[in-house]
Short mmCIF file of C-alpha atoms in Angstrom, two decimals:
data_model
loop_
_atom_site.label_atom_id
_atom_site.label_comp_id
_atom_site.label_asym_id
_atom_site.label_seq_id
_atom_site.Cartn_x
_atom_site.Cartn_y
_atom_site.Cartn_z
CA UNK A 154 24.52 -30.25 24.35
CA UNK A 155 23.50 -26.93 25.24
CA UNK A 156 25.56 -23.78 24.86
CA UNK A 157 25.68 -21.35 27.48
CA UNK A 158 24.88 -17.75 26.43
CA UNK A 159 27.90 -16.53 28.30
CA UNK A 160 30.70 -18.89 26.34
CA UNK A 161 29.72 -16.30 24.18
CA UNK A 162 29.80 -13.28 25.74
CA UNK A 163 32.30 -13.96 27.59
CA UNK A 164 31.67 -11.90 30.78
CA UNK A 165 33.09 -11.81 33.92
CA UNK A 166 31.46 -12.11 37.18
CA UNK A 167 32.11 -8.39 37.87
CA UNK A 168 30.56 -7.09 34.71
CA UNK A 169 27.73 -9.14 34.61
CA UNK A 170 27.03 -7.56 37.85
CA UNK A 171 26.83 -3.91 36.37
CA UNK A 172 25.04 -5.71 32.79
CA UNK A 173 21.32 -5.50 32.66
CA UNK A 174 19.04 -7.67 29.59
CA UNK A 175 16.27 -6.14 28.12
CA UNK A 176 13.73 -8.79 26.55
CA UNK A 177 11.72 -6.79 24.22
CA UNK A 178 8.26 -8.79 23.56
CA UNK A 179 5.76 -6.24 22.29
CA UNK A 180 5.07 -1.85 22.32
CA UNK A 181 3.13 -1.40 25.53
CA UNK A 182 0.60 1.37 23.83
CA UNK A 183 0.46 0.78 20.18
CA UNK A 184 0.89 -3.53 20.96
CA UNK A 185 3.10 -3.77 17.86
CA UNK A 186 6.09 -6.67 18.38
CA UNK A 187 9.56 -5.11 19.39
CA UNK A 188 10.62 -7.89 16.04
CA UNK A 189 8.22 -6.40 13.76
CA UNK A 190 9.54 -2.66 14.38
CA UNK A 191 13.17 -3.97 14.34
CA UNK A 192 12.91 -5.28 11.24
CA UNK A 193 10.89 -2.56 9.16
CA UNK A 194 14.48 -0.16 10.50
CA UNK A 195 17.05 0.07 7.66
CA UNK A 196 19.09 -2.97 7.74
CA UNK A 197 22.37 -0.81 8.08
CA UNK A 198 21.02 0.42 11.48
CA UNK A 199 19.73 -3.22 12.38
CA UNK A 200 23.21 -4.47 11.42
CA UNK A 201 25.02 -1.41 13.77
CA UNK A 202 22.64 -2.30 16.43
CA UNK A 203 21.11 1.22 16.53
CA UNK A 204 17.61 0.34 15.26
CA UNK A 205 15.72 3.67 15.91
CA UNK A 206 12.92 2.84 18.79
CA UNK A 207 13.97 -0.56 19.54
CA UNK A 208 16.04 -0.60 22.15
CA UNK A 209 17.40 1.31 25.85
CA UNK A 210 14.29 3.21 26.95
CA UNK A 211 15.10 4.52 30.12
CA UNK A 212 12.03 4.90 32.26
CA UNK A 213 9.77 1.91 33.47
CA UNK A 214 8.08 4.31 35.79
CA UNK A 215 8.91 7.68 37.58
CA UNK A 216 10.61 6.02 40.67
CA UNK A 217 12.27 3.35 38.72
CA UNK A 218 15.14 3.13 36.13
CA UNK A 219 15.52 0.53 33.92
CA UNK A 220 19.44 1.97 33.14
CA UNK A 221 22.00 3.66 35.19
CA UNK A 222 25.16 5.13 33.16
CA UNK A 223 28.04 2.92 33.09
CA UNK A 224 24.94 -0.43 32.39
CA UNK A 225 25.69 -2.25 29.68
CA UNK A 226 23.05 -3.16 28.59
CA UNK A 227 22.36 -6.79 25.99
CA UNK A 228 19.12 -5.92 24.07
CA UNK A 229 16.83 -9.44 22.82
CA UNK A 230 13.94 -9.16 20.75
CA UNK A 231 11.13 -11.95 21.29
CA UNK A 232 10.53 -14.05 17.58
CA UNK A 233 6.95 -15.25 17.14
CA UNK A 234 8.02 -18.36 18.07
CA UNK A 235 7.55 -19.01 22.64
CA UNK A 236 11.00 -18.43 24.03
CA UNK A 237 13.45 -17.49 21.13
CA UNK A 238 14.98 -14.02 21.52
CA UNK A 239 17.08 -12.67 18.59
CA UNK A 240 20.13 -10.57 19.91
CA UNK A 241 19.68 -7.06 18.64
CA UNK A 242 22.37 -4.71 19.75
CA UNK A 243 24.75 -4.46 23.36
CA UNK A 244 25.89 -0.92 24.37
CA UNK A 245 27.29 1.00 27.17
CA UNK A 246 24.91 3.77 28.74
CA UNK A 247 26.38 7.03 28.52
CA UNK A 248 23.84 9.32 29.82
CA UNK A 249 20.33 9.27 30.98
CA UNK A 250 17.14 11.43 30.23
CA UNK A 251 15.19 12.80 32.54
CA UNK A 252 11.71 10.85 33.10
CA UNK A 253 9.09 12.30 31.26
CA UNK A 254 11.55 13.87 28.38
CA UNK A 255 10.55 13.84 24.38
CA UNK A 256 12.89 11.56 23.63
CA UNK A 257 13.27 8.98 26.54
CA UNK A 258 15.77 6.79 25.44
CA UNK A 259 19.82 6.46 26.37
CA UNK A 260 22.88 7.77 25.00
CA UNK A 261 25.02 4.63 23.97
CA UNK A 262 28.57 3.38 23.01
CA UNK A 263 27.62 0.16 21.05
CA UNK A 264 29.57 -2.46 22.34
CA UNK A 265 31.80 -2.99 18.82
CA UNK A 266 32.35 -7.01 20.06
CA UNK A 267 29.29 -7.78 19.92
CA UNK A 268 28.62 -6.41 16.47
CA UNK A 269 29.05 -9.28 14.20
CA UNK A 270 26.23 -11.22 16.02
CA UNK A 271 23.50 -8.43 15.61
CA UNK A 272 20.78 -9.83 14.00
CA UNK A 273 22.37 -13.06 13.97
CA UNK A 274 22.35 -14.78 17.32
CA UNK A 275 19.68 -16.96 18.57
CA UNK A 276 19.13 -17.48 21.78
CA UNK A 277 16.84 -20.09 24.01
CA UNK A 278 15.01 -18.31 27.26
CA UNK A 279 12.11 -18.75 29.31
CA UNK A 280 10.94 -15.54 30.55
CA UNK A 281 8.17 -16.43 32.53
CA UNK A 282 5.41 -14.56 33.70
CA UNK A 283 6.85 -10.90 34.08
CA UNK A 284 5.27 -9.44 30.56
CA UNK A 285 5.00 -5.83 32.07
CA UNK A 286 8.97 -5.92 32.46
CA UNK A 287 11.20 -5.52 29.92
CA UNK A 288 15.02 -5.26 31.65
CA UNK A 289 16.05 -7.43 33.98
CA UNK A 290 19.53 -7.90 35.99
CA UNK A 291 21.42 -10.00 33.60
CA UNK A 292 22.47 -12.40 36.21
CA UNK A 293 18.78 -12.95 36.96
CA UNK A 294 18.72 -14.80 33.23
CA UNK A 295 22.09 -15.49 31.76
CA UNK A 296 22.92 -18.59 33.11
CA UNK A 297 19.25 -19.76 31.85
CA UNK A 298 20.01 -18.50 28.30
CA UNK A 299 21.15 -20.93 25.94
CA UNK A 300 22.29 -20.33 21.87
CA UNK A 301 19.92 -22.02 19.86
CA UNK A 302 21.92 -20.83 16.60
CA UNK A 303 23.67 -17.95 14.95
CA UNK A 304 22.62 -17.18 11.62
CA UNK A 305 24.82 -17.03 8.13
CA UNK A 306 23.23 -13.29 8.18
CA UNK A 307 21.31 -10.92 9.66
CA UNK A 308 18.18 -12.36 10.16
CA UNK A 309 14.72 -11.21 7.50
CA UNK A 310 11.77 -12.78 9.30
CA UNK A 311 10.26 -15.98 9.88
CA UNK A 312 10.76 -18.98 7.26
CA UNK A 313 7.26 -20.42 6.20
CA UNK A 314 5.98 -22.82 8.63
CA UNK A 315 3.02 -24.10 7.27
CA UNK A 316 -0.27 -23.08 5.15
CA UNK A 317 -2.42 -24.20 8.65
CA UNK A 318 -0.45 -21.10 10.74
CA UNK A 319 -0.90 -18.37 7.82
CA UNK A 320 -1.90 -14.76 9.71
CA UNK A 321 -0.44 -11.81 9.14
CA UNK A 322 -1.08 -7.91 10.13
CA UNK A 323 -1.53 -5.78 6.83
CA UNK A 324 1.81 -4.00 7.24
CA UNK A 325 3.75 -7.45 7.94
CA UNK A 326 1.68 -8.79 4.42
CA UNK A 327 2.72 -5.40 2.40
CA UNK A 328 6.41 -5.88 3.53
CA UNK A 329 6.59 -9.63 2.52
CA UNK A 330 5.18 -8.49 -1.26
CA UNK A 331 7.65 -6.41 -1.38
CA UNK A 332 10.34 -8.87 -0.87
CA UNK A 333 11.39 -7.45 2.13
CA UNK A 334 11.24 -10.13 4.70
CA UNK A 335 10.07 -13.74 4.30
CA UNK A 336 10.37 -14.33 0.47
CA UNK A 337 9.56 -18.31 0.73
CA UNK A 338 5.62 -16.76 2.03
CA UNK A 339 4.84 -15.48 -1.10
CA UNK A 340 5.72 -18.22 -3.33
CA UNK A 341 3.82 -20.88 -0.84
CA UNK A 342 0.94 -18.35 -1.38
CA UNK A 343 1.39 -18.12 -4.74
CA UNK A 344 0.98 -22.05 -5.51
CA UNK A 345 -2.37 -22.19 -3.66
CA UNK A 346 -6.06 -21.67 -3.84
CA UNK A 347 -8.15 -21.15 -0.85
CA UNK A 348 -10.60 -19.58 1.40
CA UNK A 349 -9.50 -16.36 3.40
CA UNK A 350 -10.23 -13.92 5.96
CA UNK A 351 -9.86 -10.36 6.85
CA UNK A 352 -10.06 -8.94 10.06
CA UNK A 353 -10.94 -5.84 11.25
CA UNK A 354 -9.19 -5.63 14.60
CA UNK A 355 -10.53 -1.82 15.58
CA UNK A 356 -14.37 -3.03 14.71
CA UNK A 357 -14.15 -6.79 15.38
CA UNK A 358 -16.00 -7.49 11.76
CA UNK A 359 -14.78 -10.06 9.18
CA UNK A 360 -14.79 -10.53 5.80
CA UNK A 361 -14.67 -14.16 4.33
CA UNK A 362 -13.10 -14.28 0.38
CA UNK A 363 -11.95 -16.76 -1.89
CA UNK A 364 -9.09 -17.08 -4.33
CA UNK A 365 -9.11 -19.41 -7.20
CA UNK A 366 -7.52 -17.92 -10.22
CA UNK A 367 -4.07 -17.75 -11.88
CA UNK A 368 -1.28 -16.87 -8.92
CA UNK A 369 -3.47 -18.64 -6.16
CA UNK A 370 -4.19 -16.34 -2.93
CA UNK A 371 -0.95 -14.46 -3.79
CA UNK A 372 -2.67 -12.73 -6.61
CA UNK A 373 -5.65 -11.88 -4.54
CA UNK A 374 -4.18 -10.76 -1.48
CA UNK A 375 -1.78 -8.55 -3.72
CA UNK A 376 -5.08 -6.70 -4.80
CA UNK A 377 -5.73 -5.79 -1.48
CA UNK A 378 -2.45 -4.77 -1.20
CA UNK A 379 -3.12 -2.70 -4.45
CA UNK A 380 -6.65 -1.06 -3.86
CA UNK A 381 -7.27 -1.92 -0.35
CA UNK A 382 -10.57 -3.32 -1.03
CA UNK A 383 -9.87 -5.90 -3.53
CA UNK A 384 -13.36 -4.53 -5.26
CA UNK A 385 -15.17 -6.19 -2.47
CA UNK A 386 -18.53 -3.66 -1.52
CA UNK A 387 -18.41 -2.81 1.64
CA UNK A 388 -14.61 -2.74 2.25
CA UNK A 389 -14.38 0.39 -0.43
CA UNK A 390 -16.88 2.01 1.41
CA UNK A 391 -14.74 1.37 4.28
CA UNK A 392 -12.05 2.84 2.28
CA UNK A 393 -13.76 5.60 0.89
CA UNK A 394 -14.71 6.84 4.42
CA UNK A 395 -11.34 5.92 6.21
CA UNK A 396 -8.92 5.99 4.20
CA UNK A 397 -5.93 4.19 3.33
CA UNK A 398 -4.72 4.10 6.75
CA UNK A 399 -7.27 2.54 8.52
CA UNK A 400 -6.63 -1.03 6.45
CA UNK A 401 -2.62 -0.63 7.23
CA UNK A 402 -3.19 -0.24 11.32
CA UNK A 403 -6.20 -2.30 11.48
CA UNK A 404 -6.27 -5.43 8.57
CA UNK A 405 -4.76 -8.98 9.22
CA UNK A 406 -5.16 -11.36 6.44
CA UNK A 407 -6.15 -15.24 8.16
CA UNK A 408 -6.35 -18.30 5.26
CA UNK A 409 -8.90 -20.61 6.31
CA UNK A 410 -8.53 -23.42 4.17
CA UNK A 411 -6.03 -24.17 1.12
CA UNK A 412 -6.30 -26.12 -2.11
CA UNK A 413 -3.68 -26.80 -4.92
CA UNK A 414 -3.74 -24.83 -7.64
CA UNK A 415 -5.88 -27.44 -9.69
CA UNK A 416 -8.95 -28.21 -7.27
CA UNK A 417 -11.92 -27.63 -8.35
CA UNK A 418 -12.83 -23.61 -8.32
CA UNK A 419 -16.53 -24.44 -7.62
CA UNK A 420 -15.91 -26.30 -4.49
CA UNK A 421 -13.48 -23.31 -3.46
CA UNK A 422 -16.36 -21.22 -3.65
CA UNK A 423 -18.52 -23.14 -1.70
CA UNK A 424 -16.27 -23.62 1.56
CA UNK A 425 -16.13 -19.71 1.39
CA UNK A 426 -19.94 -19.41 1.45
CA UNK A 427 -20.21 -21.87 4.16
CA UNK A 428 -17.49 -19.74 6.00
CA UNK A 429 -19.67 -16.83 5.73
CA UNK A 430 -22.73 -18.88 7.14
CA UNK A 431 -20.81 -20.22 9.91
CA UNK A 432 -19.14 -16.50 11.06
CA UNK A 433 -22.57 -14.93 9.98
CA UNK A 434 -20.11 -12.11 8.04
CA UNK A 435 -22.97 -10.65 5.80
CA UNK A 436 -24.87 -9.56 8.63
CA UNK A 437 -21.90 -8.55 10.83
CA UNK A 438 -19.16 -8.29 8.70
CA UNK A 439 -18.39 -6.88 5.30
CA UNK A 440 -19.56 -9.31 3.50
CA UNK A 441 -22.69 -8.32 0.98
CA UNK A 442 -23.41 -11.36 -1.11
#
C-alpha cells in the first residue's frame, strides 16, 4: 500500500495552502544535477538542511516569484533514477532579495520537524513535463507524492546497479575514489577487466582504453584520476595545454564491455581496438595507436 507524503508531514489544509515544493532536477546554466551539488556540501550542512546553493532561489524571472515570506517551502532533489526525489531541507521564508541581487536566494527558519528526515526520506513523484519549473504550489503535487522509503541515514549516492549502466562525470568518479559517496562502485570496478571510454563533452571526441591488469578498471581509471591522462598521447597534450581543469568539467568515464578478472588479456585488447574502429577515435578522437 502506498503512503501518502502528507501522513508524514502532517499538514493541514490551511498550511498547505501557504506551502510551496521545489523539485530540484538539474543547474539551469552550468547543467550540473541539484543531487550531485547536494551531496559534494559538507554532510553537517546536508544533515541541517542548509546545503549552500541547493535550495530557495527566489527569482524564476523578473515578474515572477518563486517565494513570498511567510512560504514554507519543502525542498526535493531529483535521484538519477525517473521520479524519486530525496527530501533535502523544509524552511520558513523570512525575507526576500531583490531580483537581480548577488546573492539571490531566501532568508530561512529551517523547519526543526522536519530535520530528522533530511537526507533520508524518499519520496515517489511524477513531475511531468514542466522541466523549466522548479517550485510548484504544494497542493498542485502532494497528494500525488508517495514515500517510497526513509533511509537508516543520510543518504551517500546511488548503490551499484549494474556493470551495463557504468557512466560517470569526472568529478562524480574522483569523489567515489575517495570514498566519499558510493563505496560498493569501486570495489565492483575493482574486480573487473574491460574496455572503456572517455568523453570529451566540450569537444565531442572519445577516447577508447582498456584495463587488464592487477585491480581491474579500478586501477586504471584511478590513474586518470592521478595524472589526468593515464599516459595516453594525446590526452597529456590535452593536459599540457588545458590544464587540470578542463578533464574535471569536461571528462565522463563510460565502460563498454566487462570481463572477470581472469579472461583472457589478449581478447581484452582486441574488443578495445575494434571499439576504436567502430567510433573511428584515432582519427577523431584521442586515440593515436
Amino acid at each position: 500500500m502506498n503512503i501518502p507524503l502528507n501522513s508524514i508531514l502532517n499538514l493541514t489544509e490551511e498550511r498547505i495552502e501557504n506551502s510551496k515544493i521545489e523539485l530540484n532536477m538539474n543547474d539551469g546554466k552550468t547543467k550540473e544535477p541539484f543531487i550531485d551539488r547536494w551531496l559534494d556540501r559538507p554532510e553537517d550542512e546536508r544533515a541541517a538542511g542548509l546545503a549552500k546553493r541547493c535550495s530557495y532561489w527566489t527569482w524564476y524571472r523578473p515578474d515572477r516569484r518563486n517565494f513570498r515570506e511567510g512560504n514554507w517551502v519543502f525542498s526535493f532533489m531529483r535521484l538519477h533514477r525517473q521520479d524519486e526525489w530525496l527530501f533535502v531541507s523544509a524552511a520558513e521564508i523570512v525575507d526576500t532579495p531583490e531580483y537581480g541581487s548577488e546573492n539571490g536566494y531566501a532568508t530561512v527558519r529551517i523547519l526543526e520537524t522536519y530535520a530528522p528526515l533530511f537526507g533520508r526520506l524518499i519520496i515517489n513523484l511524477h513531475k511531468g513535463n514542466k522541466f523549466s519549473l522548479y517550485v510548484f504550489r504544494l497542493d498542485k503535487f502532494l497528494g500525488e507524492a508517495t514515500v517510497k522509503e526513509i533511509l537508516p541515514a543520510l543518504y551517500t549516492g546511488e548503490a551499484f546497479d549494474g556493470y551495463d549502466r557504468v557512466h560517470l562525470p569526472y568529478a562524480k568518479l574522483d569523489r567515489i575514489f575517495r570514498r566519499e559517496i558510493m563505496s560498493s562502485y569501486h570495489d565492483a570496478l575493482e574486480s573487473v577487466t574491460g574496455v572503456y571510454c572517455l568523453t570529451d563533452t566540450r569537444t565531442g571526441k572519445l577516447y577508447i582504453g582498456s584495463a587488464t591488469g592487477e585491480g581491474g578498471v579500478a586501477a586504471r581509471w584511478g590513474s586518470y584520476l592521478d595524472s589526468k591522462h593515464g599516459g595516453n598521447k594525446k590526452l597529456r597534450e590535452l593536459y599540457e595545454r588545458e590544464g587540470e581543469g578542463y578533464f574535471r568539467e569536461n571528462f565522463e568515464f563510460t565502460l563498454l564491455e566487462y570481463f572477470g578478472m581472469s579472461y583472457d588479456p589478449q581478447k581484452v585488447l582486441e574488443r578495445e581496438q575494434w571499439w576504436k574502429d567502430c567510433l573511428d577515435t584515432r582519427a577523431h578522437g584521442y586515440n593515436d595507436n
